[in-house]
PDB file of C-alpha atoms and ligand atoms in Angstrom:
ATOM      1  CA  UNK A   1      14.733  12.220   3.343  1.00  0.00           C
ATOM      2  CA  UNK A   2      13.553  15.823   3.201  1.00  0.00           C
ATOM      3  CA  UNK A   3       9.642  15.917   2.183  1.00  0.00           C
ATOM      4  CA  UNK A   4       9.457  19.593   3.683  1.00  0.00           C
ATOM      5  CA  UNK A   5       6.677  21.415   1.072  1.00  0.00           C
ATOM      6  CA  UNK A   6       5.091  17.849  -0.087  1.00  0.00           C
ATOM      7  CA  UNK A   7       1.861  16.705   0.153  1.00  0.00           C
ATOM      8  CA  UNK A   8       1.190  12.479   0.298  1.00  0.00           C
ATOM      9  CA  UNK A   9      -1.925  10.658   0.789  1.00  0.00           C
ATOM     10  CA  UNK A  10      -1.387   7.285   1.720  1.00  0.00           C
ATOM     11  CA  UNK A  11      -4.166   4.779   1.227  1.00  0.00           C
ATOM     12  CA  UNK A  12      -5.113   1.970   4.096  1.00  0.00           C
ATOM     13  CA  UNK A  13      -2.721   4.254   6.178  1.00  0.00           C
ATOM     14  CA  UNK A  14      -3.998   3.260   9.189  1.00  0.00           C
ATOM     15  CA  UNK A  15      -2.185  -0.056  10.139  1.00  0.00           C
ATOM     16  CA  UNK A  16       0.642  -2.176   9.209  1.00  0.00           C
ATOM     17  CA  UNK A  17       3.170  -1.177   5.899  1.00  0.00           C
ATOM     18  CA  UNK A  18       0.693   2.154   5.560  1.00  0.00           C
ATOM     19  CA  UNK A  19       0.818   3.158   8.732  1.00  0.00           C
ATOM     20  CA  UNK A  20       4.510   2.718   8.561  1.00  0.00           C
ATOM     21  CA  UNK A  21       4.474   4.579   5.615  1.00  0.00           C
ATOM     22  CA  UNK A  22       2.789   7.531   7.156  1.00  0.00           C
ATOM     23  CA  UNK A  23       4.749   8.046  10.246  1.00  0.00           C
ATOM     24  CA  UNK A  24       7.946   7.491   8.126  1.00  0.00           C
ATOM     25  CA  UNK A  25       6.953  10.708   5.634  1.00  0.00           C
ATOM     26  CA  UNK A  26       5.596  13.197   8.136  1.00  0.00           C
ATOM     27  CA  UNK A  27       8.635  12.786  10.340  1.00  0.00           C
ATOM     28  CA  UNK A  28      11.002  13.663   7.286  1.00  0.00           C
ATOM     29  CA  UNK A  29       8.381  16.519   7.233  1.00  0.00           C
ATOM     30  CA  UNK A  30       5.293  16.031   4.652  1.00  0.00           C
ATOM     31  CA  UNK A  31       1.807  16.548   5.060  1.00  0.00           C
ATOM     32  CA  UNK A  32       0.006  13.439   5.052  1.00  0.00           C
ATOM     33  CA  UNK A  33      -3.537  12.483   4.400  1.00  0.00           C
ATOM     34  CA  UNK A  34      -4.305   8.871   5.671  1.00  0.00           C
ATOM     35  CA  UNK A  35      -6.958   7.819   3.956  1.00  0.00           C
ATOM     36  CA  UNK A  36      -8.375   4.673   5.260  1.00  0.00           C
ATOM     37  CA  UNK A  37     -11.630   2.789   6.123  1.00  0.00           C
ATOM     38  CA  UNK A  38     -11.640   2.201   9.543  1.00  0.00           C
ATOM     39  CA  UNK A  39     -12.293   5.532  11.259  1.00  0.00           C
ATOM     40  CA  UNK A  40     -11.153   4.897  14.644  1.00  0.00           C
ATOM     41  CA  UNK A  41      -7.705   3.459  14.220  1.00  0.00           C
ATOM     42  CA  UNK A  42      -7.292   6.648  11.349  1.00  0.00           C
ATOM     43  CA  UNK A  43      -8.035   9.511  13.512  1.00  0.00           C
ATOM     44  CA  UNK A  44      -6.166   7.961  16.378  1.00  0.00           C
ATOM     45  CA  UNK A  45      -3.019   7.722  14.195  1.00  0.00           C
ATOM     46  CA  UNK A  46      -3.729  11.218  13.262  1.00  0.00           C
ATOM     47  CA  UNK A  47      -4.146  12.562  16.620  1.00  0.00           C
ATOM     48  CA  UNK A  48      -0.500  10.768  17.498  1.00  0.00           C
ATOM     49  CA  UNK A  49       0.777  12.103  14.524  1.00  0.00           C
ATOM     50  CA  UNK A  50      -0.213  16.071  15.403  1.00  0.00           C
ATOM     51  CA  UNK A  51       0.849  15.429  18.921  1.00  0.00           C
ATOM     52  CA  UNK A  52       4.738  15.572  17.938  1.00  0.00           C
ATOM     53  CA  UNK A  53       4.241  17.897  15.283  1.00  0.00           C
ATOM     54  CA  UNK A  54       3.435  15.907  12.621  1.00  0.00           C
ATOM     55  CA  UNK A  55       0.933  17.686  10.012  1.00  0.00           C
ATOM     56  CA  UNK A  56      -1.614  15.314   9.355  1.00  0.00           C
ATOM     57  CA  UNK A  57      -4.944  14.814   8.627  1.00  0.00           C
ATOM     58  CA  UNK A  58      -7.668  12.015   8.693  1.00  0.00           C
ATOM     59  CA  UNK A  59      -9.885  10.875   5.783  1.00  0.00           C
ATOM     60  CA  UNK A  60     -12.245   8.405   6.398  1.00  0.00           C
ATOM     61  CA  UNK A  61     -12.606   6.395   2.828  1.00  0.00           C
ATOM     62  CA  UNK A  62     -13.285   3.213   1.407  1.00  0.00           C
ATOM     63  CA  UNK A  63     -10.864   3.124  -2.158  1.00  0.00           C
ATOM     64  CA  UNK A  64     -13.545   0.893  -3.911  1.00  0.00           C
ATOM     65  CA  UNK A  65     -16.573   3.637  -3.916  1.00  0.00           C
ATOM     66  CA  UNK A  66     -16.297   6.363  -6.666  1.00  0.00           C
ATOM     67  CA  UNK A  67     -17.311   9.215  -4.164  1.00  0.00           C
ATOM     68  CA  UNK A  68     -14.877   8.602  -1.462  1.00  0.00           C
ATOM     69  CA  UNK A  69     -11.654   8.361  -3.896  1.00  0.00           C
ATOM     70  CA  UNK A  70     -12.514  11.512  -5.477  1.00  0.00           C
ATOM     71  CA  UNK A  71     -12.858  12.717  -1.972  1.00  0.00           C
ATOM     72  CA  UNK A  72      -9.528  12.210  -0.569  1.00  0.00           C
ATOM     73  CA  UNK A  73      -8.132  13.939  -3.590  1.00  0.00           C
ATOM     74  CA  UNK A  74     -10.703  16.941  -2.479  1.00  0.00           C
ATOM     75  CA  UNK A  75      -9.608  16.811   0.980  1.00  0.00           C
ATOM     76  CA  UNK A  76      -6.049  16.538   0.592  1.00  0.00           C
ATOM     77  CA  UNK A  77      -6.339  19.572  -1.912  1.00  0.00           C
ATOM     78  CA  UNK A  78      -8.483  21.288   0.297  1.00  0.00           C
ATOM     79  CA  UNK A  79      -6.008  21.330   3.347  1.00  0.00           C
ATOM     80  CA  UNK A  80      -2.821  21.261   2.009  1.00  0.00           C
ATOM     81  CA  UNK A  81      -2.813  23.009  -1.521  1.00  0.00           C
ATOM     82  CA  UNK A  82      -2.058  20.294  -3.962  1.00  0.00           C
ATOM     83  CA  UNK A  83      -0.972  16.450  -3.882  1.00  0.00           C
ATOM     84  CA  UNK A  84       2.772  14.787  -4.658  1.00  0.00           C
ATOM     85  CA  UNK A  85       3.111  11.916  -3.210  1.00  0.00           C
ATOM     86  CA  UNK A  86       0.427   8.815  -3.786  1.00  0.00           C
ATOM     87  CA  UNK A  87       0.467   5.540  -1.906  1.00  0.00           C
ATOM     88  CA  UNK A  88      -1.700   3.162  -3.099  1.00  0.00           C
ATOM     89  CA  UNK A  89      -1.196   0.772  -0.101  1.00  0.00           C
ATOM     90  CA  UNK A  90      -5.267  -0.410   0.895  1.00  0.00           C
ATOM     91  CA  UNK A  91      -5.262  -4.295   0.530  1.00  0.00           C
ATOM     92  CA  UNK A  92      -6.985  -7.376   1.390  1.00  0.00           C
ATOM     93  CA  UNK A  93      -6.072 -10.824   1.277  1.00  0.00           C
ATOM     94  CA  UNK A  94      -8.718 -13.585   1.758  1.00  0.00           C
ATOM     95  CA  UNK A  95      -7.532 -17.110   1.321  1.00  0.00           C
ATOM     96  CA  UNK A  96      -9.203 -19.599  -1.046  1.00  0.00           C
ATOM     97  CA  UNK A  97      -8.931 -21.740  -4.711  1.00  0.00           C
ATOM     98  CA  UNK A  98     -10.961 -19.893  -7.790  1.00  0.00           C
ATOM     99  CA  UNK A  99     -13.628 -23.159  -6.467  1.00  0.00           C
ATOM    100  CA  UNK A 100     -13.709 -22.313  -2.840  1.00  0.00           C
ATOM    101  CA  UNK A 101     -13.937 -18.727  -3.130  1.00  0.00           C
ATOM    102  CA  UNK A 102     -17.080 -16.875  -3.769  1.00  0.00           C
ATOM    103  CA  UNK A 103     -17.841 -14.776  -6.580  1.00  0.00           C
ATOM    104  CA  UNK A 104     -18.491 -11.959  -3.857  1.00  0.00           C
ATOM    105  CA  UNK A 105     -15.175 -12.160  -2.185  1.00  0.00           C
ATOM    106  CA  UNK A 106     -13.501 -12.291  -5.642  1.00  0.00           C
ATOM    107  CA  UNK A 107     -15.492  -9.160  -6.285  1.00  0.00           C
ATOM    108  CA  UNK A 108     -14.654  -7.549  -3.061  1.00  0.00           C
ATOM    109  CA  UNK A 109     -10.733  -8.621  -3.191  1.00  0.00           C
ATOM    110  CA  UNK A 110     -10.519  -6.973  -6.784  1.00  0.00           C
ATOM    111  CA  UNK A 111     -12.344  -3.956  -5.961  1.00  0.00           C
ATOM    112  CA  UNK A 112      -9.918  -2.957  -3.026  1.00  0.00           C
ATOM    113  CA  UNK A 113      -6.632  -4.015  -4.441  1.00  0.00           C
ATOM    114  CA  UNK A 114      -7.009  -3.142  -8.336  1.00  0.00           C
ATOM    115  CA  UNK A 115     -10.018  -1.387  -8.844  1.00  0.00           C
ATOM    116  CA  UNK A 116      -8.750   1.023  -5.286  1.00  0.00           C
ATOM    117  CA  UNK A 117      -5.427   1.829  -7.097  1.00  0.00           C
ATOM    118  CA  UNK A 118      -6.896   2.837 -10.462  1.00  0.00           C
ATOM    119  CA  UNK A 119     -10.076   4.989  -8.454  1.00  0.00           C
ATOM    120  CA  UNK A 120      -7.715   6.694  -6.032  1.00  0.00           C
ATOM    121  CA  UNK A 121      -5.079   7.536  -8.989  1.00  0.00           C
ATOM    122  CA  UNK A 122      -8.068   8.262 -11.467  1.00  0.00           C
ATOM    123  CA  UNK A 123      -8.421  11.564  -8.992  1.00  0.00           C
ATOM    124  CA  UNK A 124      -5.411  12.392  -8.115  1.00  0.00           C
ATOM    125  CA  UNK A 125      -3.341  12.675 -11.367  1.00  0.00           C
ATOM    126  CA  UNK A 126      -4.682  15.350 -12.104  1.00  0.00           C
ATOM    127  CA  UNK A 127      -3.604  17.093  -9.154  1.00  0.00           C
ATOM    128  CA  UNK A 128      -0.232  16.322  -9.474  1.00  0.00           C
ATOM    129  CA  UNK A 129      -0.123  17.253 -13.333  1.00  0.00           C
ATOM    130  CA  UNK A 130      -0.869  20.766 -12.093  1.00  0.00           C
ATOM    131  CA  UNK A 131       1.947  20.481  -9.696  1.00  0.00           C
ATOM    132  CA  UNK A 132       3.806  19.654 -12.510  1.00  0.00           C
ATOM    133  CA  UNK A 133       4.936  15.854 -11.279  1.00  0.00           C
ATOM    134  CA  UNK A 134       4.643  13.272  -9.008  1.00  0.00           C
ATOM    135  CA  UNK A 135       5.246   9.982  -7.337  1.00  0.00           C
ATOM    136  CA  UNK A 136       2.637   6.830  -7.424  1.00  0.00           C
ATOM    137  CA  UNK A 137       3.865   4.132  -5.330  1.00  0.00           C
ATOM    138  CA  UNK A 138       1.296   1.358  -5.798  1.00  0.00           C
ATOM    139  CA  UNK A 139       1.627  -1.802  -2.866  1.00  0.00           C
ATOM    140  CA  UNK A 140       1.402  -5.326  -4.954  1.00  0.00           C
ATOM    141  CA  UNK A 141       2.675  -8.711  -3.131  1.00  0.00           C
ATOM    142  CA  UNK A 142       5.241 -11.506  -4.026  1.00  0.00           C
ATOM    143  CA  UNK A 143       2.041 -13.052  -4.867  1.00  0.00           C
ATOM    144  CA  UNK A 144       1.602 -10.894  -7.322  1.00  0.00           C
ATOM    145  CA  UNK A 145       5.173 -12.599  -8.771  1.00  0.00           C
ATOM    146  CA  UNK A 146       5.414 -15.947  -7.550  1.00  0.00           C
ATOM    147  CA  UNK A 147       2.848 -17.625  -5.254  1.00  0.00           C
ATOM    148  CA  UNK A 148       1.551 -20.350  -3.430  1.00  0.00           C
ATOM    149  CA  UNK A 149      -2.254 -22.227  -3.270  1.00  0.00           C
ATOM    150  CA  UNK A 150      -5.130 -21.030  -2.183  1.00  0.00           C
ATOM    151  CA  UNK A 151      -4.448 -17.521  -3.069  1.00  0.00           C
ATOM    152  CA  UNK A 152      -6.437 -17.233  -6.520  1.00  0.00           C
ATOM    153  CA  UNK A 153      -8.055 -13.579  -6.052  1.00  0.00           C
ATOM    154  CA  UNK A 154      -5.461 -12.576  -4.024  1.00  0.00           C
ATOM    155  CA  UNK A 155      -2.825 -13.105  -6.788  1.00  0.00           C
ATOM    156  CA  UNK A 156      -4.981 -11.971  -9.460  1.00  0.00           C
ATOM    157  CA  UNK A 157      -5.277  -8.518  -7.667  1.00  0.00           C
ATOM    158  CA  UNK A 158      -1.593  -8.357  -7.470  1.00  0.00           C
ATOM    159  CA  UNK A 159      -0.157  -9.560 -10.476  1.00  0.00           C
ATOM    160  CA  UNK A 160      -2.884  -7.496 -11.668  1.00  0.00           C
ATOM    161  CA  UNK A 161      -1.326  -4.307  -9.629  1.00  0.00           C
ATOM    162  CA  UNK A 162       2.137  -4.766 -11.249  1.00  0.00           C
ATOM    163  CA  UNK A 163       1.024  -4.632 -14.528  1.00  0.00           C
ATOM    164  CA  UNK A 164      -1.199  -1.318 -13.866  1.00  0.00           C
ATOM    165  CA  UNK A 165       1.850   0.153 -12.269  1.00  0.00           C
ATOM    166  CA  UNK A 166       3.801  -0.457 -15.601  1.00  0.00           C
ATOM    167  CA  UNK A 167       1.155   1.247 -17.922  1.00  0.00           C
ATOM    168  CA  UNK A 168       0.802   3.849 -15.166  1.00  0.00           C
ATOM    169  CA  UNK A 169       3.921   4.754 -15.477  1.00  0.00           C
ATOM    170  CA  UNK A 170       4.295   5.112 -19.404  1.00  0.00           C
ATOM    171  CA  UNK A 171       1.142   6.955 -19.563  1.00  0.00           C
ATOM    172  CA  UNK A 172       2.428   9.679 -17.745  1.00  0.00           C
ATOM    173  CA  UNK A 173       5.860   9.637 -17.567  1.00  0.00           C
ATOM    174  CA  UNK A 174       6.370  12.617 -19.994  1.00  0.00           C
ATOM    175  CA  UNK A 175       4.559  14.499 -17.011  1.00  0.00           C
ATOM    176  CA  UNK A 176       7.032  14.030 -14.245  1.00  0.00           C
ATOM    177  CA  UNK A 177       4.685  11.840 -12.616  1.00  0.00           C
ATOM    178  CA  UNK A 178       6.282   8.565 -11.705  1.00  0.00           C
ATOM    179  CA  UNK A 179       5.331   5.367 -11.112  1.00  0.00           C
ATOM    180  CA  UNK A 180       6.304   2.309  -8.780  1.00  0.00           C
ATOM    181  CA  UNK A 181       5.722  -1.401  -7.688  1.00  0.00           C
ATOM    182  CA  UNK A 182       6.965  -2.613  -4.397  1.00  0.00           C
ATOM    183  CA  UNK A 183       5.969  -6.306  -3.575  1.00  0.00           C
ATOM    184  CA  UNK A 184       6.387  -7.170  -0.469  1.00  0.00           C
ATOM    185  CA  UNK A 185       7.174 -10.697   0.828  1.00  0.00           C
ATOM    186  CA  UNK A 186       5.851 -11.813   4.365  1.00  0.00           C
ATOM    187  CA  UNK A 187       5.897  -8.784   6.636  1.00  0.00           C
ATOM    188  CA  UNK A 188       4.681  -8.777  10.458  1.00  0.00           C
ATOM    189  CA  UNK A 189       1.237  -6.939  10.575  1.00  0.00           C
ATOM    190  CA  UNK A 190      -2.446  -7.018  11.509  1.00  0.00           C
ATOM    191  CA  UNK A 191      -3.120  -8.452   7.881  1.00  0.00           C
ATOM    192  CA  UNK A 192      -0.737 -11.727   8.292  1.00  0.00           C
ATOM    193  CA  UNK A 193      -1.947 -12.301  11.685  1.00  0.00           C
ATOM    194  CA  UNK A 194      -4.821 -12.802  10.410  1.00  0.00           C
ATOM    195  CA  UNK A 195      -3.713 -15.338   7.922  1.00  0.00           C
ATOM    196  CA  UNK A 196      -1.933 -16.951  10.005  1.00  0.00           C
ATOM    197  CA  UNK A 197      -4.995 -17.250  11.998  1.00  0.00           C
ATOM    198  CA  UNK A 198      -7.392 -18.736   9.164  1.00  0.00           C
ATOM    199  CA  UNK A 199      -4.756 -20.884   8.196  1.00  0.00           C
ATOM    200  CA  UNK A 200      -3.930 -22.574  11.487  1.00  0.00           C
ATOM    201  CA  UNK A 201      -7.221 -23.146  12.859  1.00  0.00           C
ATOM    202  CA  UNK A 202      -6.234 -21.752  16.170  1.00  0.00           C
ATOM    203  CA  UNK A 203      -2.235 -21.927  15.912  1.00  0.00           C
ATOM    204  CA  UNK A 204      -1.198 -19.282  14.699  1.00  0.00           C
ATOM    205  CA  UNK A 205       1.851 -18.692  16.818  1.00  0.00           C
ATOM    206  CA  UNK A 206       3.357 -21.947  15.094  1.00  0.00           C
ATOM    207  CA  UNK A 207       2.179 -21.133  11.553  1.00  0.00           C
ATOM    208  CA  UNK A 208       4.313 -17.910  11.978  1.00  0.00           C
ATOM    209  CA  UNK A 209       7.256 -19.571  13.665  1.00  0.00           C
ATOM    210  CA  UNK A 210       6.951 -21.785  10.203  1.00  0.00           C
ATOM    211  CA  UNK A 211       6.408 -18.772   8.156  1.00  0.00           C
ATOM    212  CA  UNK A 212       9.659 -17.435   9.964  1.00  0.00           C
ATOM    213  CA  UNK A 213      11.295 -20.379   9.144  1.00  0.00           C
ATOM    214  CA  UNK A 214      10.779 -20.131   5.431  1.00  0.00           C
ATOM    215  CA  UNK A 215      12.579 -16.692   4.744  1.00  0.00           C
ATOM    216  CA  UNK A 216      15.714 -16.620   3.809  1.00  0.00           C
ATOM    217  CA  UNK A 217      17.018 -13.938   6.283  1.00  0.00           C
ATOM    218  CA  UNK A 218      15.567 -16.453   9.216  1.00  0.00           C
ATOM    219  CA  UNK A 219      12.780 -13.696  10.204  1.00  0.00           C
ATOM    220  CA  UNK A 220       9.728 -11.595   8.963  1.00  0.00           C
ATOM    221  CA  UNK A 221       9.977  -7.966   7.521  1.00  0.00           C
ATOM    222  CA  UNK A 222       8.656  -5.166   9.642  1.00  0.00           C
ATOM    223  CA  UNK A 223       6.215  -2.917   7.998  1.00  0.00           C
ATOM    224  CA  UNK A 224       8.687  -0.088   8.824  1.00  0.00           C
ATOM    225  CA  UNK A 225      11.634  -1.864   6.125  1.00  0.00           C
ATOM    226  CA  UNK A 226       9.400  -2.270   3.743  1.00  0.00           C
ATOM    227  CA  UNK A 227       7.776   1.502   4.179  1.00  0.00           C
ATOM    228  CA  UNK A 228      11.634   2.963   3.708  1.00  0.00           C
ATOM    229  CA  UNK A 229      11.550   1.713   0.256  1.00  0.00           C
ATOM    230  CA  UNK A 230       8.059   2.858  -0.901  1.00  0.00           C
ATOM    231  CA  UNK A 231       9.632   6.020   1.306  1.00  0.00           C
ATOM    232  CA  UNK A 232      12.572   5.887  -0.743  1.00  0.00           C
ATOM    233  CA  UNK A 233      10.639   5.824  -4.078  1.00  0.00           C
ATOM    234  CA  UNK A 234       8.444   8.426  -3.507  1.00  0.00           C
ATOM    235  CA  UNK A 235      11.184  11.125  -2.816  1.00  0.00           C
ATOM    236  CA  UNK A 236      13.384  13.063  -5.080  1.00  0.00           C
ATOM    237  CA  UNK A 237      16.045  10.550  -4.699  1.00  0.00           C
ATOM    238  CA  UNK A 238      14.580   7.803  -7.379  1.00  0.00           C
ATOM    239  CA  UNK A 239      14.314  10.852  -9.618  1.00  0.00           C
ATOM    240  CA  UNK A 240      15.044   8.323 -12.252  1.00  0.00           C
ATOM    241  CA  UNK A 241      12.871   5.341 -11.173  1.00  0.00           C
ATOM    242  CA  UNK A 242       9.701   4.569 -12.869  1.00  0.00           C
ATOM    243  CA  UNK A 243       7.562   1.959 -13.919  1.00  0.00           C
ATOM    244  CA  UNK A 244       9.874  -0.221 -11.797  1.00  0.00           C
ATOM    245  CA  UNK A 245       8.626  -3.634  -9.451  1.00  0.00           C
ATOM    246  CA  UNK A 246      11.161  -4.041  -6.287  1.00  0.00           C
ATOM    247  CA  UNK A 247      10.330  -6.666  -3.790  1.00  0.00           C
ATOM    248  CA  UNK A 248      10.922  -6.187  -0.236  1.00  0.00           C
ATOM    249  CA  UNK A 249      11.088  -9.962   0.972  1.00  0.00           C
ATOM    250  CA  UNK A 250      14.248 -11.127   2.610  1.00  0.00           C
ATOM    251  CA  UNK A 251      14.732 -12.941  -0.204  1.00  0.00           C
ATOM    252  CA  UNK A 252      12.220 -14.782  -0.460  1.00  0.00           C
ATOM    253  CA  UNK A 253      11.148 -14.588  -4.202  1.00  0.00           C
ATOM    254  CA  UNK A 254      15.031 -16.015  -4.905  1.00  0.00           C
ATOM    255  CA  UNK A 255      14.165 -19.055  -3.461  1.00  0.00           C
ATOM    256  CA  UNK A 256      14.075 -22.082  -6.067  1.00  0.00           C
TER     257      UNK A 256
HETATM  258  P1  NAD B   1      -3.221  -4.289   7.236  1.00  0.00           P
HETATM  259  O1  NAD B   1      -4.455  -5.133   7.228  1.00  0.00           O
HETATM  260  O2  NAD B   1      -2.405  -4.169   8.464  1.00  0.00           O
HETATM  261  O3  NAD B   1      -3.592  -2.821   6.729  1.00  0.00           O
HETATM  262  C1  NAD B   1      -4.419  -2.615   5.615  1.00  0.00           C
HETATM  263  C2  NAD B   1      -5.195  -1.327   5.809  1.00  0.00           C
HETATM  264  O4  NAD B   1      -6.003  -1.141   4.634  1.00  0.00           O
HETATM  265  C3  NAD B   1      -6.150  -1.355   7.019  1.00  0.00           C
HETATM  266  O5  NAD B   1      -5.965  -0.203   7.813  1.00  0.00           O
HETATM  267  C4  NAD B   1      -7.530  -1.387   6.382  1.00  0.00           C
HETATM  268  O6  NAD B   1      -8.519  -0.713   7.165  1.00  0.00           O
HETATM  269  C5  NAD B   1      -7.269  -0.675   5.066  1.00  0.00           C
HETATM  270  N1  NAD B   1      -8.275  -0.999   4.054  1.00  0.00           N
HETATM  271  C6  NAD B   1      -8.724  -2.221   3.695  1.00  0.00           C
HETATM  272  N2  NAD B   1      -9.670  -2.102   2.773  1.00  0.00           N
HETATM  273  C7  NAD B   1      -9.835  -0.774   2.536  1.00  0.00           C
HETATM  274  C8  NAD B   1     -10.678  -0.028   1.683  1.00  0.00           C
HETATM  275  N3  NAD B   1     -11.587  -0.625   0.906  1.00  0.00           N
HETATM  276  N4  NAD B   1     -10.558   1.320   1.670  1.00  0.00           N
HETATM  277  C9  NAD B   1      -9.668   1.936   2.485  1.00  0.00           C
HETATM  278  N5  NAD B   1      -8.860   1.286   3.325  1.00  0.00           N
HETATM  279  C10 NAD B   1      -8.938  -0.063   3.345  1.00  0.00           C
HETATM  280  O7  NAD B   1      -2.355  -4.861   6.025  1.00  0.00           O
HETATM  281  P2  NAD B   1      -0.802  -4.737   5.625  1.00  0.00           P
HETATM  282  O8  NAD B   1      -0.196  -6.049   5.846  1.00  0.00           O
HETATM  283  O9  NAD B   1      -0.177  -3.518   6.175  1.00  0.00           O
HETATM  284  O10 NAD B   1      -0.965  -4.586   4.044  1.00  0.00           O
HETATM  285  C11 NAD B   1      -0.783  -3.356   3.334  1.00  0.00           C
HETATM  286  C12 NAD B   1      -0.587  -3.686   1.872  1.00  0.00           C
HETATM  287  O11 NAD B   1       0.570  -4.510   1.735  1.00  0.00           O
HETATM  288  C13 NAD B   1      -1.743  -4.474   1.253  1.00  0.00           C
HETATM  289  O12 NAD B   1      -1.971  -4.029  -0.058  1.00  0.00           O
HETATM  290  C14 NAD B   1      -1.228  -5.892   1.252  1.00  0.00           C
HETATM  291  O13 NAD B   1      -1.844  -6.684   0.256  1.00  0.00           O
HETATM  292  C15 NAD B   1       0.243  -5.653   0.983  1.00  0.00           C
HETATM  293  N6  NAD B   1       1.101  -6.759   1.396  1.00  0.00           N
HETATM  294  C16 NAD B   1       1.193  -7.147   2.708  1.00  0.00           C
HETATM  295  C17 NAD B   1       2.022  -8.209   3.030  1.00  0.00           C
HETATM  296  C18 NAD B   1       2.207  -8.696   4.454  1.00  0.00           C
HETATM  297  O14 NAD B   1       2.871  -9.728   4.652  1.00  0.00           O
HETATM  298  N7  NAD B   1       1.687  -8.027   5.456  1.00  0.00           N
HETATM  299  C19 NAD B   1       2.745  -8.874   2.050  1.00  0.00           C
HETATM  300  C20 NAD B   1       2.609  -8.465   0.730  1.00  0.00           C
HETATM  301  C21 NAD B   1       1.785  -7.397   0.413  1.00  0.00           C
END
């Protein structure tokens, strides 16, 4: 896909689907800003990215405070002239039933998965209205469709993305600016490691050969098939496409 004269931030860009995301977009040739909270990993990925060419830069934000999401809209303005791609991608996923899990955490898990996507977009419609377009691709979950226990805040947050994305969309659709879902299903990065590793107490590598077991197509997605359809989305190509939900999960959700 040709991105050549675009400008996309994407959110928790520094590992897994984001990450994917990111390479994916400035090797078809946009500018990216990956905004993310861990500095380290972000400026690494940054440096990696400049070193073949790619034109990148680093901001170092956390999509629940006010300040920083008006910042990477600032930033991404402030290097590259405008913004026309957004993906809203930041997520956590702690495990627990609305009695085991703490009114903090259920704070904390809305905050980065909802209340992120609405900050982040809050400041950077209006950069894209003066573009005159573009494209929001916002990162739910199959749990945000179907789901299974002891993922109360987790689902909330992404059933609660889905229908955002929907009223996103028909709010500004009359402004060229569109607006996406993607859910995906079980995908193989740092984030289901690490449930793998709280669920398993220590055996992890079985609970994924299990998880693997589950899917449909026999294996887990790689953040890099689930980036080309947020990639997809976000280009001229789903010129048509808005306020749509698409899952990415080997079939998964089909499953009775
Ligand atoms: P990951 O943990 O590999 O990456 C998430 C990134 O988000 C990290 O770089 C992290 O630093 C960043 N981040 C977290 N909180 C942040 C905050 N407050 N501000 C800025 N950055 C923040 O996870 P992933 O698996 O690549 O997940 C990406 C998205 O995909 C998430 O929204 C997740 O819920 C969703 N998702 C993942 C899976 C899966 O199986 N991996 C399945 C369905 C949905």
């Amino acid at each position: 896909m040709d991105f050549h004269n675009k400008v996309a931030i994407v959110t928790g860009g520094a590992s897994g689907i984001g990450r994917a995301c990111a390479l994916a977009l400035a090797r078809d040739g946009a500018a990216v800003v990956v905004a993310d909270k861990d500095g380290p990993t972000t400026r690494a990925l940054v440096e990696g990215m400049r070193s073949w060419g790619g034109r990148a830069i680093a901001c170092v934000a956390d999509v629940t405070v006010e300040q920083d999401a008006a910042r990477i809209a600032n930033e991404t303005v402030a290097a590259f002239d405008g913004i026309d791609i957004l993906v809203n991608n930041a997520g956590i996923q702690p495990q627990g039933t609305v009695e085991t899990t703490s009114l903090e955490t259920w704070n904390a898990t809305l905050a980065v998965n909802l209340t992120g996507i609405y900050l982040v977009s809050h400041y950077v419609i209006p950069e894209m209205r003066r573009r005159g377009g573009g494209s929001i691709v916002n990162v739910s979950s199959i749990h945000g469709l179907v789901t299974a226990p002891n993922m109360a805040a987790y689902a909330a947050s992404k059933g609660g993305v889905i229908a955002l994305s929907r009223t996103m969309a028909l709010d500004f659709a009359s402004e060229g600016i569109r607006v996406n879902c993607v859910c995906p299903g079980v995908v193989d990065t740092p984030m289901l490691r690490e449930a793998a590793r709280l669920a398993s107490a220590g055996r992890s590598d079985e609970t994924l050969k299990q998880w693997q077991h589950m899917q449909p197509l026999g294996r887990l997605g790689t953040p890099e098939e689930v980036a080309e359809m947020i990639v997809f989305l976000a280009s001229p190509r789903a010129s048509f496409i808005t306020g749509s939900v698409y899952s990415v999960d080997g079939g998964l959700g089909a499953r009775f």
